[in-house]
């Protein structure tokens, strides 16, 4: 997890400044910088949007939040944005393809070849002034309608899903009857066993069951369940039976040893494209449910932002941060 994550979440302004100073001294690769690769596009500024940490660990939706902020920043500045997940490492890196295009449409018409022969190129990264000064996509999104609305608008204006993702979402939504479901999202595995410092405390299964019971009494609706943890899935199915619905391609982790984060544990699907698309589809579907019961994670923030405030009822487990 990023160094000092808990402090930064509790003290956003000061945490950002201290983190920037640390990066300025010890991790200059994380800072925004200007490059010249050739003589093309002398009258334009190309803004290459890259993952900040390039550690191969950061989750898809955590990556997306920062990337969409950079996209918005580039457009407001009049730059030509280009998201590069080919030459910079993510969980989905293979060195051959721009993995961004697995999930989203390109954000401009400029080609990779043209980018890296251009004269005025900025590589995205941290600057002294935080491009997310409003605190979008933080936990306040669940409790502050202004943050929720602005986060939704930022996603809808700057993020367009790939044709593959749209097709799979539409197919699964019809099978599940997603718009009538109670969406239930809960993380297990590494969140529960590692209790990563600065990440959000997850509810136990009993707490989730109790909240589901309350919603079932009020709405008598099917449950669309999103979890990666096989034990959680088994317990909820044993308790609620066939009213539990999942995507047709879902799979669960049952052999996680708790020694490292999931992305380094060797238990994830080796097909990086499929793994990422499947996860993204599940979270988009969660945003389309009629009701929501959820823990706080980067994933649930994304679904909540994408929903745009249209859940008819919701319950969010706000349990603080792991120490």
PDB file of C-alpha atoms in Angstrom:
ATOM      1  CA  UNK A   1       0.000   0.000   0.000  1.00  0.00           C
ATOM      2  CA  UNK A   2       1.210   3.579  -0.609  1.00  0.00           C
ATOM      3  CA  UNK A   3       3.335   4.915   2.235  1.00  0.00           C
ATOM      4  CA  UNK A   4       1.370   6.977   4.770  1.00  0.00           C
ATOM      5  CA  UNK A   5      -1.999   6.200   3.173  1.00  0.00           C
ATOM      6  CA  UNK A   6      -3.931   6.391   6.434  1.00  0.00           C
ATOM      7  CA  UNK A   7      -2.494   9.811   7.346  1.00  0.00           C
ATOM      8  CA  UNK A   8      -3.129  11.119   3.861  1.00  0.00           C
ATOM      9  CA  UNK A   9      -6.774  10.028   3.974  1.00  0.00           C
ATOM     10  CA  UNK A  10      -7.324  11.626   7.368  1.00  0.00           C
ATOM     11  CA  UNK A  11      -5.420  14.836   6.581  1.00  0.00           C
ATOM     12  CA  UNK A  12      -5.829  15.328   2.842  1.00  0.00           C
ATOM     13  CA  UNK A  13      -4.165  18.725   2.340  1.00  0.00           C
ATOM     14  CA  UNK A  14      -1.201  18.231   4.665  1.00  0.00           C
ATOM     15  CA  UNK A  15      -0.836  14.571   3.686  1.00  0.00           C
ATOM     16  CA  UNK A  16      -0.591  15.481   0.029  1.00  0.00           C
ATOM     17  CA  UNK A  17       2.059  18.147   0.629  1.00  0.00           C
ATOM     18  CA  UNK A  18       4.189  15.843   2.774  1.00  0.00           C
ATOM     19  CA  UNK A  19       3.885  13.036   0.229  1.00  0.00           C
ATOM     20  CA  UNK A  20       4.869  15.422  -2.563  1.00  0.00           C
ATOM     21  CA  UNK A  21       7.962  16.511  -0.637  1.00  0.00           C
ATOM     22  CA  UNK A  22       8.935  12.877  -0.099  1.00  0.00           C
ATOM     23  CA  UNK A  23       8.499  12.087  -3.792  1.00  0.00           C
ATOM     24  CA  UNK A  24      10.454  15.220  -4.750  1.00  0.00           C
ATOM     25  CA  UNK A  25      13.413  13.949  -2.744  1.00  0.00           C
ATOM     26  CA  UNK A  26      13.186  10.173  -3.131  1.00  0.00           C
ATOM     27  CA  UNK A  27      10.829   9.295  -6.021  1.00  0.00           C
ATOM     28  CA  UNK A  28      11.187  11.839  -8.800  1.00  0.00           C
ATOM     29  CA  UNK A  29       9.721   9.309 -11.237  1.00  0.00           C
ATOM     30  CA  UNK A  30       6.311   9.906  -9.657  1.00  0.00           C
ATOM     31  CA  UNK A  31       6.386  13.641 -10.389  1.00  0.00           C
ATOM     32  CA  UNK A  32       5.071  15.309 -13.533  1.00  0.00           C
ATOM     33  CA  UNK A  33       7.851  16.112 -15.971  1.00  0.00           C
ATOM     34  CA  UNK A  34       8.388  17.539 -19.443  1.00  0.00           C
ATOM     35  CA  UNK A  35      10.018  15.539 -22.229  1.00  0.00           C
ATOM     36  CA  UNK A  36      10.940  16.072 -25.881  1.00  0.00           C
ATOM     37  CA  UNK A  37      10.845  13.038 -28.172  1.00  0.00           C
ATOM     38  CA  UNK A  38      11.082  14.686 -31.614  1.00  0.00           C
ATOM     39  CA  UNK A  39       9.926  17.635 -33.683  1.00  0.00           C
ATOM     40  CA  UNK A  40       6.255  16.790 -34.328  1.00  0.00           C
ATOM     41  CA  UNK A  41       3.308  18.800 -32.983  1.00  0.00           C
ATOM     42  CA  UNK A  42       5.372  21.879 -32.126  1.00  0.00           C
ATOM     43  CA  UNK A  43       2.218  23.912 -31.533  1.00  0.00           C
ATOM     44  CA  UNK A  44       0.533  21.409 -29.200  1.00  0.00           C
ATOM     45  CA  UNK A  45       1.216  19.967 -25.777  1.00  0.00           C
ATOM     46  CA  UNK A  46       0.772  16.193 -25.502  1.00  0.00           C
ATOM     47  CA  UNK A  47      -0.134  14.956 -22.029  1.00  0.00           C
ATOM     48  CA  UNK A  48       0.834  11.323 -21.457  1.00  0.00           C
ATOM     49  CA  UNK A  49      -1.268   9.898 -18.651  1.00  0.00           C
ATOM     50  CA  UNK A  50       0.523   7.108 -16.844  1.00  0.00           C
ATOM     51  CA  UNK A  51       0.034   5.212 -13.572  1.00  0.00           C
ATOM     52  CA  UNK A  52       1.719   7.048 -10.712  1.00  0.00           C
ATOM     53  CA  UNK A  53       3.380   4.119  -8.944  1.00  0.00           C
ATOM     54  CA  UNK A  54       3.934   1.532 -11.688  1.00  0.00           C
ATOM     55  CA  UNK A  55       4.244  -1.170  -9.041  1.00  0.00           C
ATOM     56  CA  UNK A  56       2.021  -3.775 -10.664  1.00  0.00           C
ATOM     57  CA  UNK A  57      -0.007  -3.908  -7.450  1.00  0.00           C
ATOM     58  CA  UNK A  58      -2.436  -0.990  -7.537  1.00  0.00           C
ATOM     59  CA  UNK A  59      -5.998  -2.093  -8.258  1.00  0.00           C
ATOM     60  CA  UNK A  60      -7.837  -1.248 -11.460  1.00  0.00           C
ATOM     61  CA  UNK A  61     -10.275   1.230  -9.991  1.00  0.00           C
ATOM     62  CA  UNK A  62      -7.671   2.914  -7.823  1.00  0.00           C
ATOM     63  CA  UNK A  63      -5.684   3.427 -11.020  1.00  0.00           C
ATOM     64  CA  UNK A  64      -8.718   4.732 -12.863  1.00  0.00           C
ATOM     65  CA  UNK A  65      -9.494   7.451 -10.339  1.00  0.00           C
ATOM     66  CA  UNK A  66      -6.082   9.036 -10.747  1.00  0.00           C
ATOM     67  CA  UNK A  67      -6.080   8.577 -14.516  1.00  0.00           C
ATOM     68  CA  UNK A  68      -9.465  10.238 -14.976  1.00  0.00           C
ATOM     69  CA  UNK A  69      -8.293  13.204 -12.897  1.00  0.00           C
ATOM     70  CA  UNK A  70      -5.292  13.554 -15.215  1.00  0.00           C
ATOM     71  CA  UNK A  71      -7.538  13.270 -18.282  1.00  0.00           C
ATOM     72  CA  UNK A  72      -9.769  16.047 -16.963  1.00  0.00           C
ATOM     73  CA  UNK A  73      -6.735  18.176 -16.088  1.00  0.00           C
ATOM     74  CA  UNK A  74      -5.283  17.764 -19.585  1.00  0.00           C
ATOM     75  CA  UNK A  75      -8.533  18.722 -21.297  1.00  0.00           C
ATOM     76  CA  UNK A  76      -8.980  21.803 -19.107  1.00  0.00           C
ATOM     77  CA  UNK A  77      -5.416  22.914 -19.898  1.00  0.00           C
ATOM     78  CA  UNK A  78      -5.961  22.448 -23.634  1.00  0.00           C
ATOM     79  CA  UNK A  79      -3.485  19.564 -23.860  1.00  0.00           C
ATOM     80  CA  UNK A  80      -3.929  16.460 -26.020  1.00  0.00           C
ATOM     81  CA  UNK A  81      -4.368  13.524 -23.595  1.00  0.00           C
ATOM     82  CA  UNK A  82      -3.022  10.030 -24.241  1.00  0.00           C
ATOM     83  CA  UNK A  83      -3.347   7.235 -21.667  1.00  0.00           C
ATOM     84  CA  UNK A  84      -0.358   4.901 -21.846  1.00  0.00           C
ATOM     85  CA  UNK A  85      -0.643   1.540 -20.115  1.00  0.00           C
ATOM     86  CA  UNK A  86       1.748  -0.083 -22.563  1.00  0.00           C
ATOM     87  CA  UNK A  87       5.045   1.615 -21.742  1.00  0.00           C
ATOM     88  CA  UNK A  88       4.255   2.018 -18.045  1.00  0.00           C
ATOM     89  CA  UNK A  89       3.541  -0.854 -15.688  1.00  0.00           C
ATOM     90  CA  UNK A  90       0.189  -1.820 -14.178  1.00  0.00           C
ATOM     91  CA  UNK A  91      -1.283  -5.170 -13.093  1.00  0.00           C
ATOM     92  CA  UNK A  92      -2.366  -5.560 -16.717  1.00  0.00           C
ATOM     93  CA  UNK A  93       1.010  -4.810 -18.334  1.00  0.00           C
ATOM     94  CA  UNK A  94       2.306  -7.174 -21.021  1.00  0.00           C
ATOM     95  CA  UNK A  95       4.698  -4.874 -22.877  1.00  0.00           C
ATOM     96  CA  UNK A  96       2.830  -5.364 -26.149  1.00  0.00           C
ATOM     97  CA  UNK A  97      -0.601  -3.784 -25.818  1.00  0.00           C
ATOM     98  CA  UNK A  98      -1.979  -0.588 -24.363  1.00  0.00           C
ATOM     99  CA  UNK A  99      -4.025  -2.248 -21.638  1.00  0.00           C
ATOM    100  CA  UNK A 100      -6.088   0.913 -21.173  1.00  0.00           C
ATOM    101  CA  UNK A 101      -7.914  -0.008 -24.385  1.00  0.00           C
ATOM    102  CA  UNK A 102      -9.037  -3.317 -22.883  1.00  0.00           C
ATOM    103  CA  UNK A 103     -11.334  -1.325 -20.626  1.00  0.00           C
ATOM    104  CA  UNK A 104     -11.890   2.128 -22.133  1.00  0.00           C
ATOM    105  CA  UNK A 105     -11.990   4.017 -25.387  1.00  0.00           C
ATOM    106  CA  UNK A 106      -8.897   6.083 -26.269  1.00  0.00           C
ATOM    107  CA  UNK A 107      -9.238   9.610 -24.885  1.00  0.00           C
ATOM    108  CA  UNK A 108      -8.007  11.314 -28.081  1.00  0.00           C
ATOM    109  CA  UNK A 109      -7.164  10.458 -31.678  1.00  0.00           C
ATOM    110  CA  UNK A 110      -3.404  10.782 -31.319  1.00  0.00           C
ATOM    111  CA  UNK A 111      -1.381   7.590 -31.860  1.00  0.00           C
ATOM    112  CA  UNK A 112       1.384   6.196 -29.679  1.00  0.00           C
ATOM    113  CA  UNK A 113       3.893   6.669 -32.504  1.00  0.00           C
ATOM    114  CA  UNK A 114       2.937  10.314 -32.836  1.00  0.00           C
ATOM    115  CA  UNK A 115       3.121  10.905 -29.087  1.00  0.00           C
ATOM    116  CA  UNK A 116       6.679   9.648 -28.844  1.00  0.00           C
ATOM    117  CA  UNK A 117       7.918  11.730 -31.763  1.00  0.00           C
ATOM    118  CA  UNK A 118       6.418  14.988 -30.424  1.00  0.00           C
ATOM    119  CA  UNK A 119       8.288  18.040 -29.178  1.00  0.00           C
ATOM    120  CA  UNK A 120       6.189  19.155 -26.204  1.00  0.00           C
ATOM    121  CA  UNK A 121       5.236  16.205 -24.021  1.00  0.00           C
ATOM    122  CA  UNK A 122       4.306  16.137 -20.365  1.00  0.00           C
ATOM    123  CA  UNK A 123       4.283  12.863 -18.447  1.00  0.00           C
ATOM    124  CA  UNK A 124       1.557  12.979 -15.809  1.00  0.00           C
ATOM    125  CA  UNK A 125       2.456  12.851 -12.152  1.00  0.00           C
ATOM    126  CA  UNK A 126       2.346  14.641  -8.859  1.00  0.00           C
ATOM    127  CA  UNK A 127       2.809  18.392  -8.765  1.00  0.00           C
ATOM    128  CA  UNK A 128       2.970  20.701  -5.768  1.00  0.00           C
ATOM    129  CA  UNK A 129      -0.716  21.539  -6.206  1.00  0.00           C
ATOM    130  CA  UNK A 130      -3.051  18.551  -5.881  1.00  0.00           C
ATOM    131  CA  UNK A 131      -5.239  18.060  -8.962  1.00  0.00           C
ATOM    132  CA  UNK A 132      -7.817  16.449  -6.642  1.00  0.00           C
ATOM    133  CA  UNK A 133      -8.129  19.322  -4.181  1.00  0.00           C
ATOM    134  CA  UNK A 134     -11.890  18.725  -3.921  1.00  0.00           C
ATOM    135  CA  UNK A 135     -11.371  15.196  -2.597  1.00  0.00           C
ATOM    136  CA  UNK A 136     -13.322  13.414  -5.326  1.00  0.00           C
ATOM    137  CA  UNK A 137     -13.526   9.610  -5.110  1.00  0.00           C
ATOM    138  CA  UNK A 138     -12.678   9.624  -1.401  1.00  0.00           C
ATOM    139  CA  UNK A 139     -14.903   8.143   1.301  1.00  0.00           C
ATOM    140  CA  UNK A 140     -16.872  11.414   1.525  1.00  0.00           C
ATOM    141  CA  UNK A 141     -18.489  10.428  -1.760  1.00  0.00           C
ATOM    142  CA  UNK A 142     -20.898   8.240   0.248  1.00  0.00           C
ATOM    143  CA  UNK A 143     -21.936  11.011   2.619  1.00  0.00           C
ATOM    144  CA  UNK A 144     -21.604  14.304   0.708  1.00  0.00           C
ATOM    145  CA  UNK A 145     -23.979  14.801  -2.215  1.00  0.00           C
ATOM    146  CA  UNK A 146     -21.774  17.525  -3.683  1.00  0.00           C
ATOM    147  CA  UNK A 147     -18.761  15.179  -3.848  1.00  0.00           C
ATOM    148  CA  UNK A 148     -20.961  12.413  -5.213  1.00  0.00           C
ATOM    149  CA  UNK A 149     -22.315  14.647  -7.993  1.00  0.00           C
ATOM    150  CA  UNK A 150     -18.909  16.023  -8.992  1.00  0.00           C
ATOM    151  CA  UNK A 151     -17.354  12.546  -9.015  1.00  0.00           C
ATOM    152  CA  UNK A 152     -20.186  11.271 -11.221  1.00  0.00           C
ATOM    153  CA  UNK A 153     -19.818  14.175 -13.642  1.00  0.00           C
ATOM    154  CA  UNK A 154     -16.060  13.655 -13.888  1.00  0.00           C
ATOM    155  CA  UNK A 155     -16.488   9.972 -14.766  1.00  0.00           C
ATOM    156  CA  UNK A 156     -19.301  10.528 -17.252  1.00  0.00           C
ATOM    157  CA  UNK A 157     -17.441  13.320 -19.048  1.00  0.00           C
ATOM    158  CA  UNK A 158     -14.062  11.647 -19.361  1.00  0.00           C
ATOM    159  CA  UNK A 159     -14.459   7.866 -19.253  1.00  0.00           C
ATOM    160  CA  UNK A 160     -16.015   5.766 -22.023  1.00  0.00           C
ATOM    161  CA  UNK A 161     -16.070   1.983 -21.782  1.00  0.00           C
ATOM    162  CA  UNK A 162     -14.657  -0.235 -24.514  1.00  0.00           C
ATOM    163  CA  UNK A 163     -17.035  -2.043 -26.863  1.00  0.00           C
ATOM    164  CA  UNK A 164     -16.152  -5.371 -25.221  1.00  0.00           C
ATOM    165  CA  UNK A 165     -17.012  -4.089 -21.762  1.00  0.00           C
ATOM    166  CA  UNK A 166     -20.306  -2.530 -22.899  1.00  0.00           C
ATOM    167  CA  UNK A 167     -21.339  -5.758 -24.623  1.00  0.00           C
ATOM    168  CA  UNK A 168     -20.623  -7.921 -21.568  1.00  0.00           C
ATOM    169  CA  UNK A 169     -22.391  -5.482 -19.220  1.00  0.00           C
ATOM    170  CA  UNK A 170     -25.527  -5.502 -21.372  1.00  0.00           C
ATOM    171  CA  UNK A 171     -25.584  -9.300 -21.613  1.00  0.00           C
ATOM    172  CA  UNK A 172     -25.139  -9.829 -17.880  1.00  0.00           C
ATOM    173  CA  UNK A 173     -27.537  -7.055 -16.851  1.00  0.00           C
ATOM    174  CA  UNK A 174     -30.329  -8.737 -18.787  1.00  0.00           C
ATOM    175  CA  UNK A 175     -29.623 -12.181 -17.290  1.00  0.00           C
ATOM    176  CA  UNK A 176     -29.502 -10.862 -13.735  1.00  0.00           C
ATOM    177  CA  UNK A 177     -32.350  -8.320 -14.060  1.00  0.00           C
ATOM    178  CA  UNK A 178     -29.889  -5.954 -12.468  1.00  0.00           C
ATOM    179  CA  UNK A 179     -32.134  -2.908 -12.171  1.00  0.00           C
ATOM    180  CA  UNK A 180     -34.375  -4.674  -9.650  1.00  0.00           C
ATOM    181  CA  UNK A 181     -31.582  -6.074  -7.454  1.00  0.00           C
ATOM    182  CA  UNK A 182     -30.149  -5.302  -4.069  1.00  0.00           C
ATOM    183  CA  UNK A 183     -26.468  -4.903  -4.847  1.00  0.00           C
ATOM    184  CA  UNK A 184     -24.244  -6.366  -2.141  1.00  0.00           C
ATOM    185  CA  UNK A 185     -20.507  -5.742  -2.260  1.00  0.00           C
ATOM    186  CA  UNK A 186     -18.008  -6.975   0.309  1.00  0.00           C
ATOM    187  CA  UNK A 187     -14.253  -7.578   0.159  1.00  0.00           C
ATOM    188  CA  UNK A 188     -12.484 -10.444   1.870  1.00  0.00           C
ATOM    189  CA  UNK A 189      -9.143 -12.235   1.230  1.00  0.00           C
ATOM    190  CA  UNK A 190      -6.224  -9.796   1.556  1.00  0.00           C
ATOM    191  CA  UNK A 191      -8.318  -7.029   3.132  1.00  0.00           C
ATOM    192  CA  UNK A 192      -9.377  -9.338   5.939  1.00  0.00           C
ATOM    193  CA  UNK A 193      -6.154 -11.290   6.448  1.00  0.00           C
ATOM    194  CA  UNK A 194      -3.585  -8.537   5.900  1.00  0.00           C
ATOM    195  CA  UNK A 195      -5.600  -5.632   7.328  1.00  0.00           C
ATOM    196  CA  UNK A 196      -3.570  -3.214   5.150  1.00  0.00           C
ATOM    197  CA  UNK A 197      -2.752   0.017   6.955  1.00  0.00           C
ATOM    198  CA  UNK A 198      -4.775   2.960   5.719  1.00  0.00           C
ATOM    199  CA  UNK A 199      -7.340   0.835   3.874  1.00  0.00           C
ATOM    200  CA  UNK A 200     -10.978   0.654   4.923  1.00  0.00           C
ATOM    201  CA  UNK A 201     -12.095  -1.831   7.570  1.00  0.00           C
ATOM    202  CA  UNK A 202     -14.384  -4.468   6.075  1.00  0.00           C
ATOM    203  CA  UNK A 203     -17.500  -5.853   7.798  1.00  0.00           C
ATOM    204  CA  UNK A 204     -17.670  -9.494   8.793  1.00  0.00           C
ATOM    205  CA  UNK A 205     -20.193 -11.792   7.150  1.00  0.00           C
ATOM    206  CA  UNK A 206     -22.616 -11.656  10.084  1.00  0.00           C
ATOM    207  CA  UNK A 207     -22.849  -7.864   9.788  1.00  0.00           C
ATOM    208  CA  UNK A 208     -23.565  -8.169   6.066  1.00  0.00           C
ATOM    209  CA  UNK A 209     -26.200 -10.847   6.656  1.00  0.00           C
ATOM    210  CA  UNK A 210     -28.036  -8.671   9.175  1.00  0.00           C
ATOM    211  CA  UNK A 211     -28.200  -5.762   6.766  1.00  0.00           C
ATOM    212  CA  UNK A 212     -29.373  -7.987   3.915  1.00  0.00           C
ATOM    213  CA  UNK A 213     -32.208  -9.265   6.134  1.00  0.00           C
ATOM    214  CA  UNK A 214     -33.388  -5.710   6.776  1.00  0.00           C
ATOM    215  CA  UNK A 215     -33.399  -4.882   3.072  1.00  0.00           C
ATOM    216  CA  UNK A 216     -35.194  -8.115   2.187  1.00  0.00           C
ATOM    217  CA  UNK A 217     -37.946  -7.305   4.670  1.00  0.00           C
ATOM    218  CA  UNK A 218     -38.452  -3.929   3.007  1.00  0.00           C
ATOM    219  CA  UNK A 219     -37.949  -4.760  -0.665  1.00  0.00           C
ATOM    220  CA  UNK A 220     -38.167  -8.549  -1.201  1.00  0.00           C
ATOM    221  CA  UNK A 221     -35.736  -8.236  -4.118  1.00  0.00           C
ATOM    222  CA  UNK A 222     -33.039 -10.549  -5.514  1.00  0.00           C
ATOM    223  CA  UNK A 223     -29.454  -9.992  -4.387  1.00  0.00           C
ATOM    224  CA  UNK A 224     -26.666  -9.252  -6.837  1.00  0.00           C
ATOM    225  CA  UNK A 225     -23.520 -10.272  -4.966  1.00  0.00           C
ATOM    226  CA  UNK A 226     -20.011  -9.042  -5.700  1.00  0.00           C
ATOM    227  CA  UNK A 227     -17.188 -10.594  -3.705  1.00  0.00           C
ATOM    228  CA  UNK A 228     -13.915 -12.257  -4.594  1.00  0.00           C
ATOM    229  CA  UNK A 229     -13.889 -14.388  -1.437  1.00  0.00           C
ATOM    230  CA  UNK A 230     -15.182 -17.947  -1.774  1.00  0.00           C
ATOM    231  CA  UNK A 231     -15.875 -18.295   1.953  1.00  0.00           C
ATOM    232  CA  UNK A 232     -18.044 -15.162   1.952  1.00  0.00           C
ATOM    233  CA  UNK A 233     -19.905 -16.368  -1.119  1.00  0.00           C
ATOM    234  CA  UNK A 234     -20.533 -19.797   0.414  1.00  0.00           C
ATOM    235  CA  UNK A 235     -21.855 -18.347   3.672  1.00  0.00           C
ATOM    236  CA  UNK A 236     -24.240 -15.948   1.958  1.00  0.00           C
ATOM    237  CA  UNK A 237     -25.533 -18.604  -0.440  1.00  0.00           C
ATOM    238  CA  UNK A 238     -26.054 -21.004   2.460  1.00  0.00           C
ATOM    239  CA  UNK A 239     -28.016 -18.291   4.263  1.00  0.00           C
ATOM    240  CA  UNK A 240     -30.048 -16.800   1.399  1.00  0.00           C
ATOM    241  CA  UNK A 241     -30.120 -19.540  -1.249  1.00  0.00           C
ATOM    242  CA  UNK A 242     -31.148 -18.930  -4.826  1.00  0.00           C
ATOM    243  CA  UNK A 243     -32.058 -15.266  -4.407  1.00  0.00           C
ATOM    244  CA  UNK A 244     -28.290 -14.681  -4.682  1.00  0.00           C
ATOM    245  CA  UNK A 245     -27.325 -13.777  -8.253  1.00  0.00           C
ATOM    246  CA  UNK A 246     -23.848 -13.468  -9.719  1.00  0.00           C
ATOM    247  CA  UNK A 247     -22.417 -12.869 -13.181  1.00  0.00           C
ATOM    248  CA  UNK A 248     -22.204 -15.934 -15.403  1.00  0.00           C
ATOM    249  CA  UNK A 249     -18.388 -15.866 -15.487  1.00  0.00           C
ATOM    250  CA  UNK A 250     -17.823 -15.310 -11.776  1.00  0.00           C
ATOM    251  CA  UNK A 251     -15.157 -17.199  -9.863  1.00  0.00           C
ATOM    252  CA  UNK A 252     -13.984 -17.098  -6.268  1.00  0.00           C
ATOM    253  CA  UNK A 253     -10.703 -17.316  -4.403  1.00  0.00           C
ATOM    254  CA  UNK A 254     -10.532 -20.236  -1.988  1.00  0.00           C
ATOM    255  CA  UNK A 255      -6.816 -20.940  -1.683  1.00  0.00           C
ATOM    256  CA  UNK A 256      -5.461 -17.589  -0.582  1.00  0.00           C
ATOM    257  CA  UNK A 257      -2.727 -18.009   2.060  1.00  0.00           C
ATOM    258  CA  UNK A 258      -2.717 -14.426   3.363  1.00  0.00           C
ATOM    259  CA  UNK A 259       1.024 -13.911   2.829  1.00  0.00           C
ATOM    260  CA  UNK A 260       0.816 -11.079   0.280  1.00  0.00           C
ATOM    261  CA  UNK A 261      -1.670  -8.857  -1.551  1.00  0.00           C
ATOM    262  CA  UNK A 262      -3.804 -10.626  -4.157  1.00  0.00           C
ATOM    263  CA  UNK A 263      -1.939  -9.200  -7.140  1.00  0.00           C
ATOM    264  CA  UNK A 264       1.264 -10.863  -5.894  1.00  0.00           C
ATOM    265  CA  UNK A 265      -0.241 -14.007  -4.429  1.00  0.00           C
ATOM    266  CA  UNK A 266      -0.434 -16.163  -7.560  1.00  0.00           C
ATOM    267  CA  UNK A 267      -4.143 -16.936  -7.144  1.00  0.00           C
ATOM    268  CA  UNK A 268      -5.533 -14.550  -9.755  1.00  0.00           C
ATOM    269  CA  UNK A 269      -6.499 -15.404 -13.329  1.00  0.00           C
ATOM    270  CA  UNK A 270      -3.384 -15.326 -15.545  1.00  0.00           C
ATOM    271  CA  UNK A 271      -5.369 -13.762 -18.396  1.00  0.00           C
ATOM    272  CA  UNK A 272      -4.888 -10.126 -17.406  1.00  0.00           C
ATOM    273  CA  UNK A 273      -7.301  -8.697 -19.939  1.00  0.00           C
ATOM    274  CA  UNK A 274     -10.095 -11.062 -18.956  1.00  0.00           C
ATOM    275  CA  UNK A 275      -9.403 -10.579 -15.251  1.00  0.00           C
ATOM    276  CA  UNK A 276      -9.616  -6.813 -15.497  1.00  0.00           C
ATOM    277  CA  UNK A 277     -12.658  -6.748 -17.754  1.00  0.00           C
ATOM    278  CA  UNK A 278     -14.538  -9.194 -15.546  1.00  0.00           C
ATOM    279  CA  UNK A 279     -13.896  -7.097 -12.465  1.00  0.00           C
ATOM    280  CA  UNK A 280     -14.850  -3.858 -14.191  1.00  0.00           C
ATOM    281  CA  UNK A 281     -18.072  -5.375 -15.528  1.00  0.00           C
ATOM    282  CA  UNK A 282     -19.085  -6.538 -12.044  1.00  0.00           C
ATOM    283  CA  UNK A 283     -18.553  -3.059 -10.618  1.00  0.00           C
ATOM    284  CA  UNK A 284     -20.460  -1.372 -13.448  1.00  0.00           C
ATOM    285  CA  UNK A 285     -23.353  -3.757 -12.803  1.00  0.00           C
ATOM    286  CA  UNK A 286     -23.246  -2.869  -9.114  1.00  0.00           C
ATOM    287  CA  UNK A 287     -23.808   0.762 -10.120  1.00  0.00           C
ATOM    288  CA  UNK A 288     -27.002  -0.244 -11.929  1.00  0.00           C
ATOM    289  CA  UNK A 289     -28.732  -1.905  -8.964  1.00  0.00           C
ATOM    290  CA  UNK A 290     -31.868  -0.472  -7.385  1.00  0.00           C
ATOM    291  CA  UNK A 291     -30.498  -0.700  -3.837  1.00  0.00           C
ATOM    292  CA  UNK A 292     -27.008  -0.989  -2.377  1.00  0.00           C
ATOM    293  CA  UNK A 293     -25.330  -2.586   0.633  1.00  0.00           C
ATOM    294  CA  UNK A 294     -21.587  -2.076   0.520  1.00  0.00           C
ATOM    295  CA  UNK A 295     -18.322  -1.741   2.345  1.00  0.00           C
ATOM    296  CA  UNK A 296     -15.943   1.089   1.449  1.00  0.00           C
ATOM    297  CA  UNK A 297     -13.185   0.263  -1.023  1.00  0.00           C
ATOM    298  CA  UNK A 298     -11.838   1.865  -4.176  1.00  0.00           C
ATOM    299  CA  UNK A 299     -14.179  -0.433  -6.101  1.00  0.00           C
ATOM    300  CA  UNK A 300     -17.325   0.570  -4.270  1.00  0.00           C
ATOM    301  CA  UNK A 301     -16.418   4.259  -4.617  1.00  0.00           C
ATOM    302  CA  UNK A 302     -16.332   3.733  -8.377  1.00  0.00           C
ATOM    303  CA  UNK A 303     -19.739   2.043  -8.488  1.00  0.00           C
ATOM    304  CA  UNK A 304     -21.204   4.704  -6.230  1.00  0.00           C
ATOM    305  CA  UNK A 305     -19.843   7.531  -8.385  1.00  0.00           C
ATOM    306  CA  UNK A 306     -21.043   5.835 -11.570  1.00  0.00           C
ATOM    307  CA  UNK A 307     -24.534   5.389 -10.124  1.00  0.00           C
ATOM    308  CA  UNK A 308     -24.913   9.162  -9.889  1.00  0.00           C
ATOM    309  CA  UNK A 309     -27.126   9.187  -6.798  1.00  0.00           C
ATOM    310  CA  UNK A 310     -29.955   7.013  -8.146  1.00  0.00           C
ATOM    311  CA  UNK A 311     -29.947   4.180  -5.580  1.00  0.00           C
ATOM    312  CA  UNK A 312     -33.390   4.122  -3.976  1.00  0.00           C
ATOM    313  CA  UNK A 313     -31.920   2.975  -0.684  1.00  0.00           C
ATOM    314  CA  UNK A 314     -28.406   2.225   0.499  1.00  0.00           C
ATOM    315  CA  UNK A 315     -26.364   1.164   3.482  1.00  0.00           C
ATOM    316  CA  UNK A 316     -22.618   1.789   3.645  1.00  0.00           C
ATOM    317  CA  UNK A 317     -20.428   0.115   6.277  1.00  0.00           C
ATOM    318  CA  UNK A 318     -18.313   3.021   7.528  1.00  0.00           C
ATOM    319  CA  UNK A 319     -15.964   1.245   9.961  1.00  0.00           C
ATOM    320  CA  UNK A 320     -12.829   3.380   9.793  1.00  0.00           C
ATOM    321  CA  UNK A 321      -9.339   2.511   8.594  1.00  0.00           C
ATOM    322  CA  UNK A 322      -7.007  -0.326   9.453  1.00  0.00           C
ATOM    323  CA  UNK A 323      -4.174   0.902  11.683  1.00  0.00           C
TER     324      UNK A 323
END
